[in-house]
XYZ file of C-alpha atoms in Angstrom:
694
model
C -27.692 11.864 -10.507
C -26.144 13.412 -13.604
C -28.508 14.068 -16.471
C -27.546 12.887 -19.939
C -26.645 16.336 -21.298
C -24.700 17.207 -18.113
C -22.498 14.131 -18.475
C -21.796 14.841 -22.146
C -21.009 18.501 -21.386
C -18.512 17.467 -18.717
C -16.620 15.304 -21.223
C -16.747 17.984 -23.943
C -15.239 20.534 -21.540
C -11.900 18.726 -21.465
C -12.201 16.787 -24.751
C -14.018 18.883 -27.396
C -13.442 16.141 -30.008
C -15.245 13.429 -27.990
C -17.881 11.378 -29.852
C -21.050 12.918 -28.423
C -23.319 10.448 -30.232
C -21.520 7.445 -28.753
C -21.772 8.857 -25.211
C -25.492 9.550 -25.702
C -26.046 5.998 -26.996
C -24.212 4.527 -23.993
C -26.299 6.588 -21.551
C -29.594 5.572 -23.186
C -28.450 1.919 -23.503
C -27.711 1.547 -19.779
C -31.003 3.232 -18.807
C -32.975 0.928 -21.132
C -31.154 -2.281 -20.179
C -31.364 -1.751 -16.412
C -34.978 -0.648 -16.839
C -36.923 -0.908 -13.581
C -34.095 -2.471 -11.558
C -33.491 -0.680 -8.259
C -30.657 -0.489 -5.754
C -30.836 -1.109 -1.994
C -31.347 2.641 -1.564
C -34.496 2.485 -3.696
C -32.879 4.549 -6.478
C -33.081 3.313 -10.093
C -30.175 0.933 -10.726
C -28.922 2.955 -13.700
C -28.095 5.800 -11.303
C -25.047 3.773 -10.224
C -23.291 3.458 -13.629
C -24.162 7.114 -14.343
C -22.495 8.206 -11.075
C -19.436 6.040 -11.840
C -19.204 7.728 -15.250
C -19.363 11.085 -13.427
C -16.386 10.040 -11.284
C -14.484 9.209 -14.473
C -15.206 12.694 -15.870
C -13.748 14.196 -12.676
C -10.543 12.392 -13.662
C -10.860 13.741 -17.252
C -10.682 10.268 -18.785
C -11.294 9.460 -22.465
C -14.660 8.705 -24.074
C -14.100 4.900 -24.152
C -13.596 4.921 -20.371
C -16.750 7.019 -19.823
C -18.768 4.629 -22.022
C -17.308 1.651 -20.145
C -18.363 3.179 -16.832
C -21.904 3.601 -18.158
C -22.052 0.017 -19.453
C -19.984 -1.867 -16.879
C -22.923 -3.659 -15.193
C -25.075 -4.365 -18.251
C -23.494 -7.751 -19.061
C -23.580 -8.896 -15.428
C -27.060 -7.669 -14.486
C -29.090 -7.525 -17.721
C -29.613 -9.628 -20.847
C -26.935 -7.695 -22.756
C -23.867 -9.620 -23.983
C -20.315 -8.621 -24.814
C -21.181 -9.174 -28.501
C -24.020 -6.656 -28.128
C -21.621 -4.153 -26.576
C -19.109 -4.643 -29.387
C -21.777 -4.267 -32.072
C -23.043 -1.004 -30.576
C -19.892 0.601 -29.165
C -16.889 -1.046 -30.826
C -14.214 -3.594 -29.766
C -12.317 -1.258 -27.395
C -15.333 -0.536 -25.203
C -16.368 -4.220 -25.323
C -12.896 -5.286 -24.168
C -12.936 -2.781 -21.301
C -16.462 -3.782 -20.221
C -15.459 -7.445 -20.303
C -12.469 -6.641 -18.098
C -14.652 -4.991 -15.455
C -17.550 -7.460 -15.587
C -17.666 -10.346 -13.132
C -18.565 -13.688 -14.613
C -21.958 -14.786 -13.277
C -20.724 -18.283 -12.424
C -18.129 -16.780 -10.073
C -20.952 -15.488 -7.879
C -21.929 -19.077 -7.010
C -18.426 -20.002 -5.813
C -17.411 -20.167 -2.125
C -16.452 -16.735 -0.815
C -12.649 -17.084 -0.890
C -12.647 -18.753 -4.306
C -15.065 -16.141 -5.637
C -12.853 -13.314 -4.394
C -9.734 -14.983 -5.794
C -11.283 -15.681 -9.197
C -12.568 -12.116 -9.450
C -9.120 -10.873 -8.528
C -7.421 -13.205 -11.032
C -9.674 -12.071 -13.903
C -9.391 -8.467 -12.819
C -5.587 -8.466 -12.644
C -5.231 -10.076 -16.053
C -7.631 -7.568 -17.653
C -5.956 -4.710 -15.801
C -2.532 -5.706 -17.118
C -3.820 -5.246 -20.679
C -5.431 -1.854 -20.079
C -5.126 0.149 -16.864
C -8.467 1.869 -17.585
C -10.152 -1.339 -16.375
C -8.729 -0.608 -12.922
C -9.783 3.048 -13.006
C -13.415 2.130 -13.779
C -13.383 -0.644 -11.188
C -12.092 1.707 -8.506
C -14.814 4.234 -9.402
C -17.398 1.427 -9.249
C -16.195 0.327 -5.810
C -16.018 3.889 -4.456
C -19.638 4.607 -5.403
C -20.755 1.249 -3.973
C -19.003 2.141 -0.705
C -20.758 5.528 -0.620
C -24.122 3.721 -0.727
C -23.090 0.729 1.422
C -25.152 1.886 4.408
C -28.369 1.178 2.465
C -27.659 -2.585 2.519
C -29.653 -4.051 5.404
C -27.642 -7.261 5.897
C -24.761 -6.394 8.302
C -22.727 -9.460 7.273
C -22.846 -8.417 3.623
C -21.808 -4.858 4.555
C -18.859 -6.264 6.541
C -17.807 -8.574 3.692
C -17.838 -5.744 1.131
C -16.008 -3.416 3.540
C -13.327 -6.062 4.268
C -12.804 -6.733 0.553
C -12.484 -2.980 -0.017
C -9.950 -2.589 2.803
C -7.923 -5.656 1.770
C -7.882 -5.269 -2.014
C -9.359 -2.109 -3.528
C -7.978 0.561 -1.167
C -4.411 -0.846 -1.476
C -4.839 -1.036 -5.261
C -5.933 2.610 -5.297
C -2.800 3.466 -3.315
C -0.604 1.438 -5.643
C -1.750 3.492 -8.640
C -1.411 6.710 -6.639
C -5.138 7.504 -6.323
C -4.890 8.640 -2.713
C -8.225 10.483 -2.692
C -9.996 7.249 -3.628
C -7.892 5.266 -1.165
C -8.630 7.579 1.780
C -12.384 7.679 1.137
C -12.589 3.891 0.677
C -10.639 3.331 3.897
C -12.838 5.758 5.843
C -16.098 4.167 4.623
C -14.780 0.622 5.238
C -13.426 1.645 8.666
C -16.899 2.856 9.647
C -18.341 -0.602 8.916
C -15.503 -2.764 10.270
C -14.734 -0.852 13.490
C -17.871 1.211 14.241
C -16.953 1.935 17.872
C -13.400 3.054 17.034
C -14.758 5.110 14.126
C -17.231 6.960 16.359
C -14.602 7.501 19.060
C -12.067 9.067 16.693
C -14.660 11.176 14.863
C -15.957 12.499 18.217
C -12.409 13.300 19.373
C -11.611 15.084 16.112
C -14.812 17.127 16.398
C -13.914 18.071 19.991
C -10.415 18.999 18.806
C -11.889 21.296 16.162
C -14.077 22.954 18.775
C -11.050 23.616 21.016
C -8.801 24.528 18.124
C -9.674 28.195 17.995
C -8.288 28.480 14.470
C -4.927 26.889 15.386
C -4.612 24.963 12.098
C -5.115 28.147 10.086
C -2.680 30.011 12.364
C 0.088 27.398 11.852
C -0.522 27.362 8.086
C -0.193 31.169 8.061
C 3.063 31.045 10.073
C 4.527 28.499 7.625
C 3.488 30.645 4.650
C 4.982 33.791 6.228
C 8.294 32.057 6.957
C 8.525 30.887 3.337
C 7.411 34.279 1.927
C 10.176 36.026 3.890
C 12.619 33.722 2.087
C 11.173 34.853 -1.256
C 9.117 31.731 -1.948
C 5.640 31.950 -3.460
C 3.660 29.010 -2.076
C 0.199 27.787 -1.125
C -0.144 26.273 2.352
C -3.096 24.265 3.645
C -3.614 22.357 6.880
C -5.838 19.435 7.779
C -6.303 16.723 10.367
C -4.833 13.326 9.689
C -7.159 10.779 8.127
C -9.299 9.046 10.851
C -8.310 5.551 9.689
C -4.636 6.595 9.657
C -4.975 7.831 13.255
C -6.637 4.573 14.346
C -3.961 2.463 12.649
C -1.235 4.498 14.346
C -2.981 4.033 17.721
C -3.189 0.268 17.130
C 0.419 -0.100 15.935
C 1.925 1.987 18.754
C -0.574 0.829 21.426
C -1.310 4.438 22.396
C -4.445 6.478 23.120
C -5.799 9.267 20.906
C -4.220 11.879 23.201
C -0.800 10.251 22.770
C -0.865 10.559 18.971
C 1.187 13.730 18.666
C 1.162 14.428 14.912
C -2.577 14.628 14.213
C -2.201 17.804 12.111
C -0.585 17.764 8.680
C 0.259 20.669 6.352
C 0.824 20.779 2.625
C 3.113 23.276 0.908
C 2.607 23.626 -2.864
C 5.462 25.372 -4.710
C 6.051 26.695 -8.223
C 8.805 24.255 -9.222
C 10.957 21.381 -7.966
C 13.884 23.576 -6.872
C 11.527 25.576 -4.636
C 10.558 22.339 -2.854
C 14.114 21.913 -1.556
C 14.460 25.633 -0.760
C 11.223 25.481 1.249
C 12.510 22.419 3.101
C 15.679 24.297 4.093
C 13.673 27.275 5.373
C 11.388 25.064 7.488
C 14.319 23.126 8.965
C 16.092 26.329 9.993
C 12.923 27.957 11.377
C 11.676 25.010 13.450
C 13.373 21.962 14.929
C 13.409 19.007 12.547
C 12.608 15.542 13.988
C 15.438 13.125 13.032
C 14.361 9.999 11.191
C 11.114 11.554 9.968
C 12.379 13.043 6.665
C 11.633 11.264 3.368
C 12.574 12.433 -0.112
C 10.063 10.973 -2.576
C 11.035 13.519 -5.230
C 14.488 12.131 -5.972
C 13.257 8.589 -5.236
C 9.524 8.348 -6.123
C 7.291 5.578 -4.817
C 6.479 2.750 -7.219
C 3.114 4.384 -7.952
C 4.813 7.601 -9.116
C 4.122 9.548 -5.897
C 6.576 12.469 -5.478
C 6.827 14.778 -2.471
C 9.087 15.775 0.415
C 7.894 14.666 3.865
C 9.236 16.085 7.103
C 8.095 16.465 10.714
C 8.734 19.606 12.761
C 8.570 20.460 16.447
C 6.305 23.506 16.435
C 5.736 25.867 19.364
C 4.618 24.314 22.683
C 6.269 20.994 21.688
C 3.599 20.273 19.065
C 4.601 17.873 16.305
C 3.355 18.677 12.815
C 3.899 16.849 9.550
C 4.652 18.884 6.404
C 4.488 17.686 2.797
C 6.164 19.808 0.107
C 5.420 19.351 -3.602
C 4.763 21.192 -6.880
C 1.296 21.648 -8.400
C 2.001 18.983 -11.016
C 3.135 16.576 -8.304
C 0.038 17.322 -6.265
C -2.356 16.420 -9.080
C -0.444 13.217 -9.774
C -0.296 12.357 -6.064
C -4.048 12.694 -5.585
C -5.172 10.915 -8.770
C -2.083 8.922 -9.775
C -2.387 7.003 -13.031
C -5.657 8.743 -13.840
C -3.814 12.073 -13.882
C -1.207 10.527 -16.197
C -3.731 9.285 -18.747
C -3.489 11.415 -21.894
C -6.794 10.953 -23.702
C -5.697 12.838 -26.819
C -2.372 11.129 -27.420
C -3.501 7.743 -26.120
C -0.290 7.530 -24.143
C -0.269 4.828 -21.529
C 1.785 5.343 -18.364
C 3.355 1.902 -18.558
C 6.366 3.010 -16.559
C 4.105 3.642 -13.593
C 2.725 0.114 -13.458
C 5.777 -2.153 -13.524
C 4.468 -3.756 -10.332
C 1.581 -5.140 -12.409
C 4.014 -7.582 -13.981
C 4.731 -8.966 -10.509
C 1.002 -9.404 -9.885
C 0.579 -11.307 -13.137
C 3.490 -13.606 -12.189
C 1.717 -14.222 -8.883
C -1.506 -15.127 -10.733
C 0.431 -17.673 -12.811
C 2.318 -19.162 -9.857
C -0.467 -19.378 -7.253
C -1.763 -22.890 -6.640
C -5.205 -22.112 -5.210
C -7.552 -19.329 -4.100
C -6.047 -18.920 -0.630
C -2.524 -18.605 -2.041
C -3.568 -16.061 -4.661
C -5.258 -13.831 -2.090
C -2.340 -14.126 0.334
C 0.327 -13.323 -2.258
C -1.657 -10.490 -3.855
C -2.284 -8.784 -0.515
C 1.464 -8.989 0.133
C 2.174 -7.445 -3.255
C -0.221 -4.504 -3.004
C 0.298 -3.313 0.559
C 2.875 -0.556 0.669
C 5.210 0.142 3.537
C 8.467 0.326 1.622
C 12.234 0.430 1.895
C 14.741 1.153 -0.889
C 17.673 -1.073 -1.829
C 20.181 -0.983 -4.700
C 21.984 -3.434 -6.940
C 25.804 -3.044 -7.140
C 25.275 -1.160 -10.435
C 22.928 1.336 -8.775
C 19.519 0.076 -9.944
C 16.871 0.923 -7.332
C 14.237 -1.518 -6.039
C 11.440 -0.821 -3.587
C 10.470 -3.622 -1.212
C 8.260 -4.044 1.848
C 9.795 -3.493 5.266
C 11.308 -6.742 6.518
C 12.324 -7.859 3.001
C 15.395 -10.100 2.741
C 18.037 -10.682 0.036
C 15.841 -13.496 -1.337
C 12.931 -11.048 -1.763
C 15.351 -8.625 -3.432
C 16.608 -11.321 -5.840
C 13.065 -12.251 -6.922
C 12.226 -8.540 -7.311
C 15.146 -8.156 -9.739
C 14.149 -11.256 -11.720
C 12.433 -14.566 -10.974
C 15.367 -16.485 -12.501
C 17.832 -14.673 -10.223
C 15.727 -15.523 -7.182
C 15.618 -19.185 -8.164
C 19.431 -19.309 -8.570
C 20.258 -17.574 -5.269
C 22.758 -19.319 -2.959
C 24.094 -16.373 -0.959
C 24.163 -12.588 -0.613
C 26.357 -9.636 0.302
C 24.860 -6.516 1.843
C 27.137 -3.469 1.554
C 30.017 -5.791 0.675
C 29.576 -8.110 3.692
C 28.401 -11.739 3.492
C 25.112 -12.169 5.367
C 22.570 -14.971 5.949
C 19.761 -14.977 3.387
C 17.184 -14.263 6.122
C 18.806 -10.896 7.014
C 16.262 -8.007 6.788
C 17.278 -5.193 4.437
C 17.532 -1.571 5.554
C 16.994 1.623 3.563
C 19.889 2.315 1.193
C 21.464 -1.166 1.359
C 23.480 -2.296 -1.651
C 22.592 -5.957 -2.245
C 24.699 -8.349 -4.304
C 23.148 -11.757 -5.019
C 25.444 -14.779 -5.345
C 24.155 -17.321 -7.873
C 24.692 -21.073 -8.140
C 24.485 -23.053 -11.384
C 22.580 -25.932 -9.756
C 20.674 -23.846 -7.198
C 16.935 -24.217 -6.626
C 14.449 -22.343 -4.411
C 14.328 -23.882 -0.944
C 11.173 -24.622 1.034
C 12.834 -23.152 4.153
C 12.850 -19.701 2.495
C 9.101 -19.491 3.052
C 9.945 -19.018 6.729
C 11.386 -15.536 6.142
C 10.472 -14.055 2.729
C 7.809 -11.326 2.867
C 6.944 -10.485 -0.753
C 4.059 -12.168 -2.533
C 6.168 -12.621 -5.669
C 8.904 -14.519 -3.810
C 6.447 -16.745 -1.906
C 4.514 -17.622 -5.070
C 7.694 -18.463 -7.028
C 9.170 -20.574 -4.207
C 5.973 -22.555 -3.689
C 5.660 -23.185 -7.405
C 9.280 -24.391 -7.705
C 8.919 -26.700 -4.697
C 5.696 -28.180 -6.097
C 7.329 -28.807 -9.480
C 10.379 -30.402 -7.819
C 8.210 -32.671 -5.678
C 6.160 -33.628 -8.729
C 9.339 -34.499 -10.637
C 10.557 -36.718 -7.778
C 7.215 -38.497 -7.489
C 7.175 -38.995 -11.281
C 10.721 -40.387 -11.137
C 9.590 -42.847 -8.479
C 6.554 -43.717 -10.617
C 8.783 -44.395 -13.608
C 10.717 -47.020 -11.632
C 7.467 -48.582 -10.406
C 6.154 -48.561 -13.999
C 9.081 -50.753 -15.052
C 7.942 -53.375 -12.518
C 4.290 -53.124 -13.647
C 5.104 -53.369 -17.361
C 7.217 -56.494 -16.679
C 4.040 -58.296 -15.583
C 2.121 -57.871 -18.851
C 2.366 -60.531 -21.616
C 3.921 -58.198 -24.184
C 6.975 -56.075 -24.806
C 6.047 -52.475 -23.962
C 7.292 -49.744 -26.286
C 6.637 -46.024 -26.742
C 3.518 -46.666 -28.827
C 1.914 -48.835 -26.127
C 2.726 -46.248 -23.457
C 1.212 -43.466 -25.576
C -1.988 -45.463 -26.075
C -2.129 -46.274 -22.341
C -1.840 -42.576 -21.492
C -4.733 -41.864 -23.849
C -6.892 -44.707 -22.451
C -6.346 -43.476 -18.901
C -7.442 -39.941 -19.836
C -4.041 -38.385 -19.119
C -2.210 -35.696 -21.091
C 1.303 -37.065 -21.420
C 3.675 -39.854 -20.364
C 4.988 -37.861 -17.378
C 1.418 -37.663 -16.014
C 1.245 -41.473 -16.045
C 4.453 -41.800 -14.026
C 3.254 -39.161 -11.559
C -0.110 -40.923 -11.141
C 1.667 -44.209 -10.399
C 4.159 -42.603 -7.998
C 1.407 -40.718 -6.151
C -0.719 -43.903 -6.057
C -3.538 -42.195 -7.925
C -3.986 -45.255 -10.136
C -3.912 -48.996 -9.419
C -1.350 -51.323 -11.018
C -4.100 -53.435 -12.545
C -5.546 -50.376 -14.325
C -2.105 -49.542 -15.762
C -1.660 -53.126 -17.007
C -5.102 -53.116 -18.628
C -4.350 -49.778 -20.310
C -1.051 -51.121 -21.674
C -2.502 -54.409 -22.969
C -6.321 -54.434 -22.896
C -7.686 -57.777 -21.674
C -4.399 -58.949 -20.143
C -5.820 -59.109 -16.603
C -8.987 -61.048 -17.496
C -9.217 -64.394 -15.699
C -6.257 -63.580 -13.488
C -7.225 -63.632 -9.792
C -6.316 -60.692 -7.611
C -2.817 -61.357 -6.351
C 0.032 -59.570 -4.584
C 1.100 -56.634 -6.656
C -2.410 -56.048 -8.024
C -3.878 -54.302 -5.014
C -5.259 -57.179 -2.900
C -3.757 -60.055 -0.929
C -4.679 -63.677 -0.314
C -3.412 -65.378 2.857
C -4.278 -68.498 4.871
C -4.392 -68.590 8.668
C -4.405 -71.609 11.019
C -6.714 -71.643 14.025
C -9.858 -70.319 12.328
C -13.075 -72.298 12.010
C -13.653 -73.017 8.276
C -15.898 -70.382 6.709
C -15.338 -67.817 9.466
C -14.526 -64.345 8.086
C -11.530 -62.327 9.244
C -9.769 -59.048 8.539
C -6.130 -58.015 8.967
C -5.978 -55.201 11.542
C -5.071 -51.814 10.081
C -3.540 -50.646 13.372
C -0.545 -53.023 13.106
C -0.747 -54.473 9.552
C 0.420 -58.026 10.422
C 2.298 -59.818 7.661
C 3.317 -63.467 7.262
C 6.194 -64.069 9.659
C 4.754 -61.977 12.500
C 3.399 -63.775 15.562
C -0.353 -63.195 15.407
C -3.473 -63.422 17.546
C -7.161 -63.020 16.716
C -9.695 -60.907 18.584
C -13.404 -61.607 18.428
C -16.422 -59.528 19.434
C -19.990 -60.793 19.267
C -21.457 -60.367 15.789
C -18.205 -59.104 14.207
C -15.511 -60.619 12.003
C -12.356 -61.885 13.661
C -9.573 -59.281 13.535
C -5.989 -60.490 13.152
C -3.315 -58.533 15.093
C 0.443 -58.787 15.503
C 1.165 -60.065 19.018
C 2.903 -56.800 19.977
C 0.148 -54.506 18.636
C -0.489 -51.527 20.908
C -4.243 -52.067 20.552
C -3.835 -55.428 22.306
C -1.662 -53.858 24.989
C -4.341 -51.256 25.728
C -6.798 -54.067 26.564
C -9.424 -54.814 23.943
C -12.835 -55.844 25.260
C -12.921 -59.070 23.219
C -11.994 -62.777 23.209
C -8.495 -63.754 22.037
C -7.866 -66.635 19.629
C -4.455 -68.247 19.144
C -3.596 -68.087 15.419
C -0.683 -68.802 13.097
C 0.013 -68.337 9.402
C -0.995 -71.170 7.064
C 1.016 -72.704 4.199
C -0.408 -70.284 1.599
C 0.392 -67.243 3.698
C 2.155 -64.956 1.255
C 1.415 -61.364 0.405
C 0.394 -58.556 2.770
C 0.801 -54.840 3.398
C 3.764 -53.605 5.431
C 4.035 -50.052 6.736
C 7.269 -48.073 7.050
C 8.203 -44.614 8.266
C 11.214 -43.289 6.322
C 13.044 -40.009 6.925
C 14.936 -38.724 3.871
C 17.522 -36.001 3.578
C 15.804 -32.992 2.006
C 17.741 -32.790 -1.262
C 16.936 -33.478 -4.924
C 16.701 -37.150 -5.898
C 16.266 -38.742 -2.469
C 12.607 -39.595 -3.029
C 13.452 -41.191 -6.364
C 16.274 -43.195 -4.726
C 13.834 -44.543 -2.130
C 11.464 -45.579 -4.926
C 14.329 -47.270 -6.737
C 15.210 -49.316 -3.652
C 11.576 -50.463 -3.358
C 11.492 -51.437 -7.039
C 14.821 -53.298 -6.830
C 13.445 -55.341 -3.934
C 10.287 -56.226 -5.902
C 7.832 -54.435 -3.654
C 4.994 -52.241 -4.829
C 4.334 -48.891 -3.082
C 0.569 -48.749 -2.450
C 0.492 -45.499 -0.457
C 3.065 -42.726 -0.021
C 2.316 -39.801 2.292
C 4.545 -36.935 3.445
C 3.859 -36.477 7.160
C 6.526 -34.030 8.308
C 9.036 -31.562 6.904
C 11.734 -30.262 9.198
C 14.646 -28.969 7.126
C 16.956 -30.694 6.249
C 14.716 -33.783 6.635
C 11.397 -34.945 5.149
C 9.504 -37.879 6.665
C 7.169 -40.176 4.700
C 4.889 -43.065 5.590
C 4.726 -45.912 3.055
C 2.435 -48.883 2.608
C 4.242 -51.650 0.686
C 3.002 -54.920 -0.811
C 5.393 -57.591 0.480
C 5.444 -61.386 0.563
C 6.282 -61.811 4.229
C 8.255 -60.439 7.167
C 11.586 -61.488 5.646
C 10.732 -59.546 2.470
C 9.830 -56.426 4.474
C 13.040 -56.780 6.523
C 15.131 -56.877 3.315
C 13.476 -53.688 2.077
C 14.049 -52.017 5.452
C 17.737 -53.045 5.502
C 18.255 -51.733 1.957
C 16.692 -48.388 2.876
C 18.823 -48.034 6.012
C 21.959 -48.684 3.936
C 21.175 -45.804 1.551
C 22.876 -42.398 1.869
C 19.524 -40.812 0.968
C 17.866 -42.207 4.111
C 18.410 -40.715 7.567
C 16.116 -43.163 9.368
C 13.778 -46.046 8.484
C 11.535 -48.113 10.733
C 8.512 -50.344 10.567
C 5.275 -48.893 11.893
């Protein structure tokens, strides 16, 4: 563990003007606050924030970031508060600490919700100041280095999975490849222990048999480039163990069949020498077609710049070579951290444009599962490049479609998409894009995102935006239906209903606005009687429950006076149906329609011949209605129900198969003739593909 003076000296080496007193106070504060707390390893707890601060000094970050690293666990794990931090270290450090700190109540949430809420808070804080991410990545890296001390294997697996799914990809997205590789290796060891041991043993055996081959190849590459007048540094290494395992899994091959296990790095003086070195290597050894990538002229979204090529070396050995300048190399290993200029306070905003997409995803995601799904899509990086007709470049995941491209350009463009041209040719919207495609999006004035797009889009941003638009559209249709039903409800109260009465009703029902009332009625979240009482308090007193108010009153012939009965929920008989009663010992008589499938399957009970009495009026009828999947059809169905003076008690979407959506409805009707009129009106509508009684 770094001593106090050692930490301060490290900062002063690259920032002589750093506030030494503030750093000393932060060190002492974290030691005092964490006191006798210990980690799973048995070490004092304060050793962790001190080590994280040491990682930040390796990146040469500013004094506020170092102080944040020292203090990042004090609010979560001690009695310190954000106000205390601000009073002692200023608003900037307090804001950064707050961004890194997990809220204690999140820890009591279910695992997926906890992870999603942490991620939501983290992304929002990160968008305001990227230093939050840098400290968090340092925190996670040190926790992974000490993960083996945790005795509970399930907890180790959970932390390793979270690291592999979220933190390693985030490290890659900001170009911190050293952090990414170490996190992946440590998580790999926990998640796939057998595969980890196998690959590590094979790599060790390979080193033993190598006989200095890596050094020999590196020397040959350096000699070839020196003969061409290039001054370079060349180093060789084995591929990352997790990278080898992933390649084995993706290609379904054994370790021996992975041919490009060795990789070499060529570091040049300037950018022009990178391309000269590439030409020398391609003329000295055979170049493998399809394996060349130019990330210098077209950098990755995280700012990564390098030339990648694969060569066929002697004895048919494949080797990968990366060519870059010294400046590129530092940026490629430490990404945004290497960009951070502590003296000028410059922020590398151009490097984190993808953060805006993540924040849009946070806003659009409906629940924890969605947020995690969309964020994972957004941060994993296996990219292709595509262009707008004007030459603007966009990077997208492999498999991305024109719809993904449109949402990447702008959310509004994605929402208005009706068609696309790739390289001047009209294509279906589900067509996967290839590297270098020129994509032209065709817009429509009345266009809206379609639910069917979720079947082929691959970016988190597109999926989040589509789901949000579909939810809003469905809500609007349900609210439109509720508005028509509200007209029927308000006609039953003994007063003329105006805007003032509606506003007061909304307030009495604990809703936010008038649209919420209509949605609650349309979604059957509130009973008619409650709406009437909210509109005119006291208007339902002394009025018996009647059709249209949620209950029914019917008379049936053939029952012994005083004997209880229920209307069967399997067939929902209504006045006008032929009916029969079934009776089991000790139970109420159950009234069924004569053609009920439950009767046909042979109930173990006595049958009683019944018929409807003179007061038989009012019951629940059930319909299955298939609508065309276009705007306004749900509202039209609601309008038909309202016009025929029936109240929708329950509405449930049971199937969606573009271009159709099927619903099941429970309607309050007077009798069979009433239900038949409703059914006939629905079948006559252009909005309805099919309607039948259940």
